Coordinates of C-alpha atoms and ligand atoms in Angstrom, one line a residue:
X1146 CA -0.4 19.4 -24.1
X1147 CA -3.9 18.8 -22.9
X1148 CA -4.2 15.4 -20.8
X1149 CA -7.6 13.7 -20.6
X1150 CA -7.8 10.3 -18.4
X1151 CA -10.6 8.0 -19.0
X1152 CA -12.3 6.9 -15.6
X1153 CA -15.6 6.6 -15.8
X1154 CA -16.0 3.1 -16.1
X1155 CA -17.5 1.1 -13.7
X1156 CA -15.0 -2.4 -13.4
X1157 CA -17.7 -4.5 -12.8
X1158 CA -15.6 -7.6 -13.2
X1159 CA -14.0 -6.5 -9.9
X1160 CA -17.2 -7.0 -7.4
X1161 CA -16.0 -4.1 -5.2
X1162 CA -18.2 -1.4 -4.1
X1163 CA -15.0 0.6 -4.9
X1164 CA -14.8 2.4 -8.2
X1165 CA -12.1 0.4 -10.0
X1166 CA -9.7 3.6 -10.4
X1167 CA -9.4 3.5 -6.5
X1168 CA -8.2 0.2 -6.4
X1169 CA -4.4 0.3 -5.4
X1170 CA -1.3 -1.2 -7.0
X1171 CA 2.3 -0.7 -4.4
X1172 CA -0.1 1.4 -1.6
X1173 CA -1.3 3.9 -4.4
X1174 CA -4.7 4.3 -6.2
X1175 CA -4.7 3.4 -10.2
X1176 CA -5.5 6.7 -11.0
X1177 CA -2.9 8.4 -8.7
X1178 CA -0.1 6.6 -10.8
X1179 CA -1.7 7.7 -13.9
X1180 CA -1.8 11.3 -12.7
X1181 CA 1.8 11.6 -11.2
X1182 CA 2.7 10.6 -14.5
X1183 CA 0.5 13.1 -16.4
X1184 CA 1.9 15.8 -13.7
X1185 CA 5.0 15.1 -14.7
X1186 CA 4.6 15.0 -18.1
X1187 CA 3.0 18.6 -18.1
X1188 CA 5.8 20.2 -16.5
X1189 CA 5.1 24.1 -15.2
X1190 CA 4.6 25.8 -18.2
X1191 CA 1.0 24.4 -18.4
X1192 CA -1.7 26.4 -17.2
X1193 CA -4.3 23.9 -16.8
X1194 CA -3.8 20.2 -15.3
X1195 CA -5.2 17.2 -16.1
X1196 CA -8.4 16.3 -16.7
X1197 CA -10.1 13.5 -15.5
X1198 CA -13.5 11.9 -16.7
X1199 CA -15.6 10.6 -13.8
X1200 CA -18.9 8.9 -13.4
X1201 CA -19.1 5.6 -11.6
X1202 CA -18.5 6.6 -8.0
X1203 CA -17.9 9.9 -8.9
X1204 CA -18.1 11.5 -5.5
X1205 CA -15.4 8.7 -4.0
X1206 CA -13.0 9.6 -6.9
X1207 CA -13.3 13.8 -6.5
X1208 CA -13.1 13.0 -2.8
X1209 CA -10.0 10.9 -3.2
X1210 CA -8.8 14.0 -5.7
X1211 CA -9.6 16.4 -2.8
X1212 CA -7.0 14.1 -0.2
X1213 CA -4.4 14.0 -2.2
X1214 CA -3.6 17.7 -3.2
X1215 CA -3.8 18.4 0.3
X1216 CA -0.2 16.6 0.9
X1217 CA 1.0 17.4 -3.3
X1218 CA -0.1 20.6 -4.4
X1219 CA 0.7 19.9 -7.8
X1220 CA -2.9 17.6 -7.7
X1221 CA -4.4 21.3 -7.3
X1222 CA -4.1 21.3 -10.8
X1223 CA -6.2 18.2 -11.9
X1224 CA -9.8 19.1 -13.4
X1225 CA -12.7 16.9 -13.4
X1226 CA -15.6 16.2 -15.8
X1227 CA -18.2 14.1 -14.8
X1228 CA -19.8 11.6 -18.1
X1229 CA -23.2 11.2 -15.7
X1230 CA -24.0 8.0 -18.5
X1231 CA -21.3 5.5 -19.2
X1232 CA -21.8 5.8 -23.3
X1233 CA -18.5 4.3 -24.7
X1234 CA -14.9 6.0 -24.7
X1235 CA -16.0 8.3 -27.4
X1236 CA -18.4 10.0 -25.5
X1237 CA -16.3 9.8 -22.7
X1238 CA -13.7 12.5 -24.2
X1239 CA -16.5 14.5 -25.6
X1240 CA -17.6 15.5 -22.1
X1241 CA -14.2 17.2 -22.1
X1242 CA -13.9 19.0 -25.0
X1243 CA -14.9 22.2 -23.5
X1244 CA -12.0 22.5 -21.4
X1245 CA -9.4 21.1 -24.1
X1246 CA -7.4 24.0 -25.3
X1247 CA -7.7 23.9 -29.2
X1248 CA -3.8 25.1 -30.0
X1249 CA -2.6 21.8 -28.2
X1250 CA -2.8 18.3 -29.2
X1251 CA -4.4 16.1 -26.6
X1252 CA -3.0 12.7 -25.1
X1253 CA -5.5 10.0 -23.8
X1254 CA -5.0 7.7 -21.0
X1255 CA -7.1 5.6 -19.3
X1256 CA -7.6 5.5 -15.2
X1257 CA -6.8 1.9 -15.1
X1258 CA -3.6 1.8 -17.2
X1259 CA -1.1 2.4 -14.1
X1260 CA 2.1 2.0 -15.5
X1261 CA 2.7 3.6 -18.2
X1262 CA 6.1 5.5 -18.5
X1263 CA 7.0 8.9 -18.8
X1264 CA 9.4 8.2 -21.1
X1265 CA 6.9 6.2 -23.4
X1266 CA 4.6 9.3 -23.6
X1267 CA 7.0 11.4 -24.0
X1268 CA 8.0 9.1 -27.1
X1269 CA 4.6 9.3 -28.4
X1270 CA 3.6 12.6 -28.1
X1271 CA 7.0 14.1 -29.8
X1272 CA 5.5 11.9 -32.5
X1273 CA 2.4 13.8 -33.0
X1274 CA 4.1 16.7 -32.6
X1275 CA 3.4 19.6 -35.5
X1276 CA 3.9 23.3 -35.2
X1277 CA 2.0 25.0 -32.9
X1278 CA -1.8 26.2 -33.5
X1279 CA -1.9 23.6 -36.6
X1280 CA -2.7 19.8 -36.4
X1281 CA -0.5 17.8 -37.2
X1282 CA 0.2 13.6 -36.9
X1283 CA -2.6 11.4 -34.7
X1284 CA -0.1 9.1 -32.6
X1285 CA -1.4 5.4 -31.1
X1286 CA 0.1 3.6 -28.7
X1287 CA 0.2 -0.3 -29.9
X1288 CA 1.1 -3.5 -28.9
X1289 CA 1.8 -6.7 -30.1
X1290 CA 0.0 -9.4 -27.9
X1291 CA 0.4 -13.1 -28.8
X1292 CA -3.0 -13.1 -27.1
X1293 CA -4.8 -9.9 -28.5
X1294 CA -8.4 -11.4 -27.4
X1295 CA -10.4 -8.4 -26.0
X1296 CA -8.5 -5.7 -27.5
X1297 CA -9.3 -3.4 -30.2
X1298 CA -7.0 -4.4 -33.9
X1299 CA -5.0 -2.0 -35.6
X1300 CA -5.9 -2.9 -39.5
X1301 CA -2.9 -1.8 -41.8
X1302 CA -3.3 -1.6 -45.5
X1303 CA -0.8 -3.3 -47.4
X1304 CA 1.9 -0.1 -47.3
X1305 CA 1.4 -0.7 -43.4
X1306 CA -0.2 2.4 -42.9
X1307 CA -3.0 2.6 -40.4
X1308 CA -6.8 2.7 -42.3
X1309 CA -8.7 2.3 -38.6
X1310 CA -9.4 -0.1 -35.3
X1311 CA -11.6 -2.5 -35.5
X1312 CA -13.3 -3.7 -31.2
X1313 CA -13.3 -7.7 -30.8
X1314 CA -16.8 -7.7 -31.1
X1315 CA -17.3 -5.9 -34.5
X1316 CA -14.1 -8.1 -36.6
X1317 CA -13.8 -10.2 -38.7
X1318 CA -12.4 -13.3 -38.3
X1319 CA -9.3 -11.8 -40.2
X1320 CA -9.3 -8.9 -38.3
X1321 CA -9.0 -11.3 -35.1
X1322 CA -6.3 -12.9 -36.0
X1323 CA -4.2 -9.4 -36.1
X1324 CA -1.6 -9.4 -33.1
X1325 CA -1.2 -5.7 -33.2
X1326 CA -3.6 -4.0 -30.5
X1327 CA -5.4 -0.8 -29.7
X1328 CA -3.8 0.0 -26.4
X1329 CA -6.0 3.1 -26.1
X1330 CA -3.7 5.6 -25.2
X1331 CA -3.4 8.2 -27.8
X1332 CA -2.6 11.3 -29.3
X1333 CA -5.1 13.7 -31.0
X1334 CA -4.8 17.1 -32.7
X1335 CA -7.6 19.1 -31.0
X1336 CA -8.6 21.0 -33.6
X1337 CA -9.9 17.8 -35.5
X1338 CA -11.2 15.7 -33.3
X1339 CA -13.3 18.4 -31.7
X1340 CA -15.1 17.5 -35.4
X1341 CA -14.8 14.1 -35.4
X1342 CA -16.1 13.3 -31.8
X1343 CA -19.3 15.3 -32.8
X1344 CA -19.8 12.8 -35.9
X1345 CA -19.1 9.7 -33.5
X1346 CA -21.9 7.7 -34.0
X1347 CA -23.1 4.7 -31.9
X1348 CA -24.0 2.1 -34.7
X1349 CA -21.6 -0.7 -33.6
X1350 CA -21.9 -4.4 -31.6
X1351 CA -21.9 -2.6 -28.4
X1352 CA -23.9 0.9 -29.2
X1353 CA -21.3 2.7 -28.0
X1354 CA -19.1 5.9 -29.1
X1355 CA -16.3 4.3 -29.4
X1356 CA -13.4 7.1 -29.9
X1357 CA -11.0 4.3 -31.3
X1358 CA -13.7 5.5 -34.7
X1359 CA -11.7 8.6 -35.0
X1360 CA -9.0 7.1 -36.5
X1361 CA -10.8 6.1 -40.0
X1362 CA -12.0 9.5 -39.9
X1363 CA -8.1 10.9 -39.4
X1364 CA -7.5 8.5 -42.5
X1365 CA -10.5 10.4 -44.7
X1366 CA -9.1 13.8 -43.8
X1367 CA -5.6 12.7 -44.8
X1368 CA -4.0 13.5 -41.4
X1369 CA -0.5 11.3 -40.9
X1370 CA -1.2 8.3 -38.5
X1371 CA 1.7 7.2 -36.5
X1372 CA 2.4 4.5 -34.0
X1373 CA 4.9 3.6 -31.2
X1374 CA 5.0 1.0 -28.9
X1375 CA 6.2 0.7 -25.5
X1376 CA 9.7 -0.4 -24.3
X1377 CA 7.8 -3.3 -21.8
X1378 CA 4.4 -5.0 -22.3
X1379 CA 3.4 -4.1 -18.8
X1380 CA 3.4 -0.6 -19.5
X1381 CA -0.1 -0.9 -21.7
X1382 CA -1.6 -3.5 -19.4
X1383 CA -4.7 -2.0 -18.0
X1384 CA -6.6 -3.7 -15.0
X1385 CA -10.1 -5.0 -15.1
X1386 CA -10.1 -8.0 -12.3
X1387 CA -8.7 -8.4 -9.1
X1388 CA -6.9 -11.4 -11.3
X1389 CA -5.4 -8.7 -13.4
X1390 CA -4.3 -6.2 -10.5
X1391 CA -2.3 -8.6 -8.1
X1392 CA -0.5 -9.6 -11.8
X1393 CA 0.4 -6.2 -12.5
X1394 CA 1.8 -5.3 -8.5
X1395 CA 4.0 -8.5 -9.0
X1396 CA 5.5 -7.4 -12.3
X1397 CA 5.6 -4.0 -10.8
X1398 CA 7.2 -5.2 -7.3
X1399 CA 9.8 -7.3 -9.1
X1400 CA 10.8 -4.2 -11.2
X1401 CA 11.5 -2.2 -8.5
X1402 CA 13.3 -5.2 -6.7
X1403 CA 15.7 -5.5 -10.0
X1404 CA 16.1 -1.5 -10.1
X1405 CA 17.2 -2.1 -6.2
X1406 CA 19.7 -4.9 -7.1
X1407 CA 20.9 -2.6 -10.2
X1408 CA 21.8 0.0 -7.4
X1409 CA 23.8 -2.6 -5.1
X1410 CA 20.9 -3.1 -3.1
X1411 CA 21.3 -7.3 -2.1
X1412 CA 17.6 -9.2 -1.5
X1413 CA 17.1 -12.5 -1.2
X1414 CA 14.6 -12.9 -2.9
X1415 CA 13.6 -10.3 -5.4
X1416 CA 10.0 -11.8 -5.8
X1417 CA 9.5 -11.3 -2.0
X1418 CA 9.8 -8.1 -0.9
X1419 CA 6.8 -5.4 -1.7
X1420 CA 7.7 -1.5 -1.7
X1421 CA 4.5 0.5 -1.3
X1422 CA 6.4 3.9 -1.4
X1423 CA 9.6 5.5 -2.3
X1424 CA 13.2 3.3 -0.6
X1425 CA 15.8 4.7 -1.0
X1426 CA 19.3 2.9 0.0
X1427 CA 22.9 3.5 0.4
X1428 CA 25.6 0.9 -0.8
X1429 CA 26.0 -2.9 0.4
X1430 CA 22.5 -2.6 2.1
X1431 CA 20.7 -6.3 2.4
X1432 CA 16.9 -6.9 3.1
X1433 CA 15.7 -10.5 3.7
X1434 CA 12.2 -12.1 2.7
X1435 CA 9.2 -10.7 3.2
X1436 CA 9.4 -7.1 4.2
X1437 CA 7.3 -4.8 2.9
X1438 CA 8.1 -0.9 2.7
X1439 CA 6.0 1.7 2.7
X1440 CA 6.0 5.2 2.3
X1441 CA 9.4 7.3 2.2
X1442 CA 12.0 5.0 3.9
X1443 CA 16.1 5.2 3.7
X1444 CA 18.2 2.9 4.8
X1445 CA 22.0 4.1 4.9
X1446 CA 24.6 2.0 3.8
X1447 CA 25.2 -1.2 5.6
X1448 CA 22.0 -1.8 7.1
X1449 CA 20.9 -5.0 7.4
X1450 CA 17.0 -6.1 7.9
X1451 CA 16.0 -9.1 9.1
X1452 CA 12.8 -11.5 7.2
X1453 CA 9.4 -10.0 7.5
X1454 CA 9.8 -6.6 8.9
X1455 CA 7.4 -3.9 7.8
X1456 CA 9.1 0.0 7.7
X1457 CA 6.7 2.9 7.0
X1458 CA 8.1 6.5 6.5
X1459 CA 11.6 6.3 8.7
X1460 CA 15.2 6.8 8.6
X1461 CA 17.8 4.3 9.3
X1462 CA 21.5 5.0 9.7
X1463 CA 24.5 3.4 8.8
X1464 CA 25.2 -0.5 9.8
X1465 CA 22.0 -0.6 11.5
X1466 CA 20.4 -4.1 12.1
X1467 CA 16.8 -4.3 12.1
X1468 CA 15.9 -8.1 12.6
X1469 CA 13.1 -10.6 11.7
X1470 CA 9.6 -9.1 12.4
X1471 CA 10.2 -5.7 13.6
X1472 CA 8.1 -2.6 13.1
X1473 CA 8.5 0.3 12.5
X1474 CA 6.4 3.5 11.5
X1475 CA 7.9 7.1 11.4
X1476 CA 11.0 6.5 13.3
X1477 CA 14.6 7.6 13.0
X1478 CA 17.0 5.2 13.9
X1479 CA 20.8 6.3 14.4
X1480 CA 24.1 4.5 13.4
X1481 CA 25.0 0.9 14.4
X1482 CA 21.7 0.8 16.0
X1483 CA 20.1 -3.3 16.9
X1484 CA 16.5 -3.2 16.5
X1485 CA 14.5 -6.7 17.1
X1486 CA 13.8 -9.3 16.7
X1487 CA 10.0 -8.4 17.5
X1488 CA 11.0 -5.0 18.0
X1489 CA 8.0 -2.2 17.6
X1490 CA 8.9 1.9 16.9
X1491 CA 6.0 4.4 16.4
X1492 CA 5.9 7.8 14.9
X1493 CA 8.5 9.9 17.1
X1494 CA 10.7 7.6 18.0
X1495 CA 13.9 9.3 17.6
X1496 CA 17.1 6.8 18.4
X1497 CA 20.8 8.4 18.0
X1498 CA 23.6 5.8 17.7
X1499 CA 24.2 2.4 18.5
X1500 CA 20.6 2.3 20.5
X1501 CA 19.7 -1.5 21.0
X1502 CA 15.7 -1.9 20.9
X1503 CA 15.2 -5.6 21.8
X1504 CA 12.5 -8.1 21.7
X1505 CA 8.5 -7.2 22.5
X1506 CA 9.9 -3.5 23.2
X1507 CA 7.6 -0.2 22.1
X1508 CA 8.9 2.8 21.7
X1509 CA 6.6 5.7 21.0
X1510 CA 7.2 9.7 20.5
X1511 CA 10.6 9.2 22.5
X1512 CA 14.2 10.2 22.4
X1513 CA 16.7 8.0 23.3
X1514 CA 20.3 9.2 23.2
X1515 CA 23.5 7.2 22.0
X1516 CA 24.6 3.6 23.6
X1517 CA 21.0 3.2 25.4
X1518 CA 19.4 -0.1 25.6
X1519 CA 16.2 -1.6 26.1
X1520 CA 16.4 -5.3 25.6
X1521 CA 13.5 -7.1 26.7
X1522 CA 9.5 -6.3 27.1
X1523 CA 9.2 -2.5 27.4
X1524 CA 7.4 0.1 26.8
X1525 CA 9.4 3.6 26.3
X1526 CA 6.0 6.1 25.7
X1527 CA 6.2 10.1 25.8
X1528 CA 9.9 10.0 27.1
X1529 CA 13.5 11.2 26.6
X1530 CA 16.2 8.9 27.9
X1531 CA 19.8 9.6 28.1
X1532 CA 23.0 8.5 27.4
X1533 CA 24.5 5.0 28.6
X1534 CA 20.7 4.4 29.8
X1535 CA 20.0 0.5 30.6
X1536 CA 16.1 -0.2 31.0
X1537 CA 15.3 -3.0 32.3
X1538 CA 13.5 -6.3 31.4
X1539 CA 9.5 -5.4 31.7
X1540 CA 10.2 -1.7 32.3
X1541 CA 6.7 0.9 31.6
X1542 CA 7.0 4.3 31.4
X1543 CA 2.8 5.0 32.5
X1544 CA 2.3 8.2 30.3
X1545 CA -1.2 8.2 30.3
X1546 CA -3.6 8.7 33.4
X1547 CA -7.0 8.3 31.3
X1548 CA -6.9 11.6 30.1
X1549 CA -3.8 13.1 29.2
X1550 CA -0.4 12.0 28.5
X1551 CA 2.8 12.8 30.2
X1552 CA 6.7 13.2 29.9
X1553 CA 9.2 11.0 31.5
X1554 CA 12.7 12.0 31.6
X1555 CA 15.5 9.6 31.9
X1556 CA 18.7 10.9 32.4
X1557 CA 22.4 9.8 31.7
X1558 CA 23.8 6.8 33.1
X1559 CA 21.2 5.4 34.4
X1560 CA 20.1 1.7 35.2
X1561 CA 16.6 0.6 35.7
X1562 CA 16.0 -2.3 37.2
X1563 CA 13.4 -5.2 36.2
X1564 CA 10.0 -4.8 36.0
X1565 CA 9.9 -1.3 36.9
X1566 CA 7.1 1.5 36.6
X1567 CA 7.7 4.9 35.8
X1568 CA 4.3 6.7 37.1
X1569 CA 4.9 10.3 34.5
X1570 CA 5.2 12.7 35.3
X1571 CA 8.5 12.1 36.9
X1572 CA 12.5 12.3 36.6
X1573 CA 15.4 10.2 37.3
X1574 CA 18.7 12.2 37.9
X1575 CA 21.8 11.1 36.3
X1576 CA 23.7 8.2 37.5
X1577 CA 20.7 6.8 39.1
X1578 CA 19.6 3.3 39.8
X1579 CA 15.9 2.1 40.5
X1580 CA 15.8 -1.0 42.2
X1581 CA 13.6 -4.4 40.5
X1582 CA 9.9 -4.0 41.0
X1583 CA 10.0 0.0 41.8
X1584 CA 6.5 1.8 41.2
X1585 CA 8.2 5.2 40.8
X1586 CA 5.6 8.2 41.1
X1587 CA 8.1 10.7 42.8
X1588 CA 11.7 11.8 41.0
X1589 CA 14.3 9.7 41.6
X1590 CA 17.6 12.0 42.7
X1591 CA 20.8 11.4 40.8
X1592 CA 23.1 8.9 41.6
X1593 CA 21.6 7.1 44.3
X1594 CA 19.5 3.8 44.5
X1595 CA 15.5 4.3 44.9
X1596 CA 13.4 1.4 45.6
X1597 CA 10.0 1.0 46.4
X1598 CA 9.5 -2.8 47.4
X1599 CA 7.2 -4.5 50.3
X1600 CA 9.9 -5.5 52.7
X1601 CA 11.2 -9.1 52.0
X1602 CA 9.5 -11.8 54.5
X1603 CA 10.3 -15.1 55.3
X1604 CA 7.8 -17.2 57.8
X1605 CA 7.4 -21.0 58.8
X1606 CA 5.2 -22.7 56.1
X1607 CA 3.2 -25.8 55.7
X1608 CA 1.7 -26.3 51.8
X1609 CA -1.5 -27.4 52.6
X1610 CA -2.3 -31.1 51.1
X1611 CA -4.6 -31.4 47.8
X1612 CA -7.7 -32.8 48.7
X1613 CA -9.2 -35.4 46.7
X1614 CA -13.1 -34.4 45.5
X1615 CA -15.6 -36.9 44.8
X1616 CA -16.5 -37.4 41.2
X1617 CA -19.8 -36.0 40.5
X1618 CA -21.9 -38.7 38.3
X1619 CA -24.1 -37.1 36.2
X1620 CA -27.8 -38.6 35.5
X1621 CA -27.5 -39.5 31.7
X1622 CA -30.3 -41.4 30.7
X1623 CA -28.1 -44.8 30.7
X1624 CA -27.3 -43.7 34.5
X1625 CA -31.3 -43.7 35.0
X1626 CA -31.3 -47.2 33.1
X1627 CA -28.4 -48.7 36.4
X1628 CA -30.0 -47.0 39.1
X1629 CA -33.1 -48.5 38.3
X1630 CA -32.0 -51.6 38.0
X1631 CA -30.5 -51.3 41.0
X1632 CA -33.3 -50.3 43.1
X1633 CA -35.1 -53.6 41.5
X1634 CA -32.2 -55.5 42.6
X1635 CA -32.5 -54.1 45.9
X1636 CA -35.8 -54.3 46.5
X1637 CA -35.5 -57.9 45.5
X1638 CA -33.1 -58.8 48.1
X1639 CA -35.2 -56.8 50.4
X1640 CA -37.9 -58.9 50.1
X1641 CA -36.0 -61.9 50.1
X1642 CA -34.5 -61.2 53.3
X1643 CA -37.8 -60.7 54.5
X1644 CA -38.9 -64.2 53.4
X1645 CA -36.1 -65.9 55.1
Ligands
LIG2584 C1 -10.8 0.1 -25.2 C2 -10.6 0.4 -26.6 C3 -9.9 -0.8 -27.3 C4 -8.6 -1.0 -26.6 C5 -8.8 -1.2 -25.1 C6 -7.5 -1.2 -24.4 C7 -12.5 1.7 -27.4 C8 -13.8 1.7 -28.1 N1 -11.9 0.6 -27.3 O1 -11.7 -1.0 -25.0 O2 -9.7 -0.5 -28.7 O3 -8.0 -2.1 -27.1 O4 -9.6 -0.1 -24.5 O5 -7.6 -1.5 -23.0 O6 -12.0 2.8 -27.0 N2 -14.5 4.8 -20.0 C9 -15.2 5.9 -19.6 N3 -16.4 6.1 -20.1 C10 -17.1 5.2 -20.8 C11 -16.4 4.0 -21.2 C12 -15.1 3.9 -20.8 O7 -14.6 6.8 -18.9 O8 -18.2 5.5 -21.2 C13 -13.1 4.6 -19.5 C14 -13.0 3.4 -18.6 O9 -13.1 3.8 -17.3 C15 -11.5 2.9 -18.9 C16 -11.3 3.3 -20.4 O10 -12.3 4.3 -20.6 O11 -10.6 3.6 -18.1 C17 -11.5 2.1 -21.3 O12 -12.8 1.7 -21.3 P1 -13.2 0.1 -21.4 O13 -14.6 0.0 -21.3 O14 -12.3 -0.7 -20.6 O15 -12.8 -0.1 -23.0 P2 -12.4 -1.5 -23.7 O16 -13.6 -2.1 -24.0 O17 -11.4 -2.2 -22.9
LIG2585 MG1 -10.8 -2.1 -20.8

């Protein structure tokens, strides 16, 4: 089957410098979700992928194209044309027609209709289907919409067969008061409409080629017209304001949160939690408010997260409790792990089991074996830390000099105390204990206490006495008005005086 998706347009009604297919709904571009569906629908035995029409901000879409197949390969596969002038839908798949192979019917979808099944497609197209090398049925893709305003009308004769689609803005008032709509996703034997694009013509309200004008031509040369419609309205819901986008992720986002629940996933509160990615969860897992996933995240059964944590691209064992406002990005979290509240992981931090990561800690590119903690405000950076490790309250391992960054190796059993420095590169042997306030910047040895600490003073002491300042007046205009008036009053009294 060839695929063609519509994305020329421009979305004016979104005001973004942006083309409108490059707007994202759960993390992802409008037109990715259109093309992992397309992909998917193709399946391997198709030589050539899909093909997308571009125009407005052309070289931010084939750029976007260009990212994406270099982490799926599959997007290899996906063609572009470019429709230089935005002349209506019509001319829009015309521009393709070259690459369309002729033995294969073709399905239309549009760059900003997101969420649109497989399974609907896969629906439709088996309706068009015919034998191979001959055309066969033309399939649309309808709706009914208690409010069709905007839409293009399906107009049935009275055996209910389809005789064409009529745009808003060439109806009747009749034809406006159809509830069946156009959703524009369609599919075409090749063969024919390679003729009937070519006799498009552009003599409508909006002096456009509007491909919807194929369909009365399908109807004059007797092939079958068939239509289907789509298990769930959202599926044909296409997005032309920022009004219409946030809509659709809420629909979407609450879809995903029932599909959760369906799998014994407990949330609670399935309109607030956002999953920009793939999560994947084991039995009896719970996720408060507000937390928003993204990328590939598991969470094993058991686990527990806390309100308003965000969790990009990690792992999380078994009966692991992340609590409120934690983050984390590309870590791995072991077993009966506590993370939080406030707790931060970035990309490499690798925790086994029953790790607690407290409040205001950072943990960065670091492994930290079974039964460690780190309660309070630290920062674990470049390190691996053993087994049975306590770090201290206000603990920094200093892995960077300015230029480069360096290990720190923690071994088993040991305890660091308060506000301690750990100057890398340097060790601390098993067993070892470094006293409150140590600036380590040479290994520690194993099992003995290293402190580096001013000596502890004590000396007679008098707190000196606060002394009280004079309040500074400040010459405001009214101040100028007084001492005036009291230079008058004084020379007076002078001159008084002087009399007496
Ligand atoms: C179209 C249909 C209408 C249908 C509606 C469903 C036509 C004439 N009308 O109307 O029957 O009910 O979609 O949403 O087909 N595009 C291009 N190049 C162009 C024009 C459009 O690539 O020159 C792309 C757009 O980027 C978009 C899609 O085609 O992805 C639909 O275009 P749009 O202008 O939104 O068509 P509608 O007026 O909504
Ligand atoms: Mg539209």
């Amino acid at each position: 089957m060839n695929i063609v998706i519509l994305a020329a347009g421009q979305g004016k009604r979104m005001k973004s410098a942006l083309p409108k297919v490059l707007q994202t709904l759960a993390g992802k571009p409008l037109l990715q979700h259109v093309l992992i569906t397309a992909l998917s629908l193709q399946g391997k035995q198709t030589k050539a992928g899909p093909i997308v029409v571009i125009g407005h901000g052309a070289a931010n879409v084939k750029a976007f194209l260009a990212n994406v197949a270099k982490e799926d390969p599959s997007f290899g596969n996906v063609a572009t044309v470019l429709q230089a002038e935005q002349k209506g839908t019509g001319h829009a798949l015309l521009q393709a027609l070259p690459k369309l192979d002729p033995q294969e019917p073709t399905l239309v979808l549009y760059g900003d209709v997101p969420l649109t099944s497989k399974k609907t497609l896969a629906k439709l197209s088996k309706l068009a289907d015919g034998v191979r090398g001959q055309d066969s049925a033309l399939a649309l893709l309808t709706q009914n919409l208690a409010n069709p305003s905007g839409y293009g009308r399906i107009v049935r004769d009275a055996d209910g067969s389809v005789r064409e689609i009529v745009e808003e803005k060439d109806a009747t008032p009749v034809q406006k008061a159809i509830k069946e709509i156009n959703t524009g996703i369609m599919v075409l034997p090749t063969n024919s409409l390679r003729k009937w694009l070519k006799a498009l013509r552009a003599s409508n309200a909006q002096g456009e080629y509007y491909l919807t004008d194929v369909i009365a031509m399908a109807v004059k040369d007797g092939v079958p017209i068939r239509t289907t419609q789509a298990d769930d309205e959202f599926e044909t819901v296409g997005v032309n304001s920022r009004d219409q986008l946030a809509g659709l992720e809420r629909i979407h986002q609450l879809n995903v949160a029932h599909q959760l629940m369906a799998a014994g996933v407990s949330l609670a509160d399935p309109s607030r939690i956002d999953v920009r990615g793939t999560l994947e969860c084991g039995t009896d897992v719970s996720i408060d408010v507000g937390c928003v996933f993204e990328g590939c995240v598991t969470l094993a059964s058991g686990t527990k997260v806390g309100p308003y944590c965000v969790i990009r691209n990690s792992e999380i064992g078994n009966d692991v409790a992340i609590h409120a406002f934690s983050h984390l990005d590309g870590a791995k979290v072991g077993h009966h792990s506590l993370i939080g509240p406030y707790a931060r992981l970035r990309p490499g931090a690798d925790l086994a089991n029953d790790v607690h990561i407290g409040n205001f800690v950072e943990v960065k590119n670091s492994k930290i074996a079974a039964n460690s903690k780190a309660n309070h405000l630290a920062y674990v950076g470049d390190s691996i830390v053993g087994s049975r490790v306590n770090i201290g309250a206000g603990t920094i391992t200093c892995n960077y000099d300015g230029v480069n960054k360096h290990q720190t190796i923690i071994e088993d059993d040991v305890f660091i105390g308060s506000d301690t420095q750990l100057v890398a590169p340097v060790r601390v042997g098993r067993g070892a204990t470094l006293g409150a306030g140590t600036t380590l910047t040479k290994d520690a040895p194993a099992n003995q206490l290293t402190v580096s600490r001013a000596k502890q003073i004590s000396l007679p002491w008098q707190r000196p006495v606060k002394i009280e300042k004079k309040i500074a007046v400040k010459k405001t205009a009214a101040n100028k008005v007084t001492a005036k008036k009291t230079a008058i009053k004084k020379s007076v009294t002078k001159s008084v005086k002087g009399k007496k």
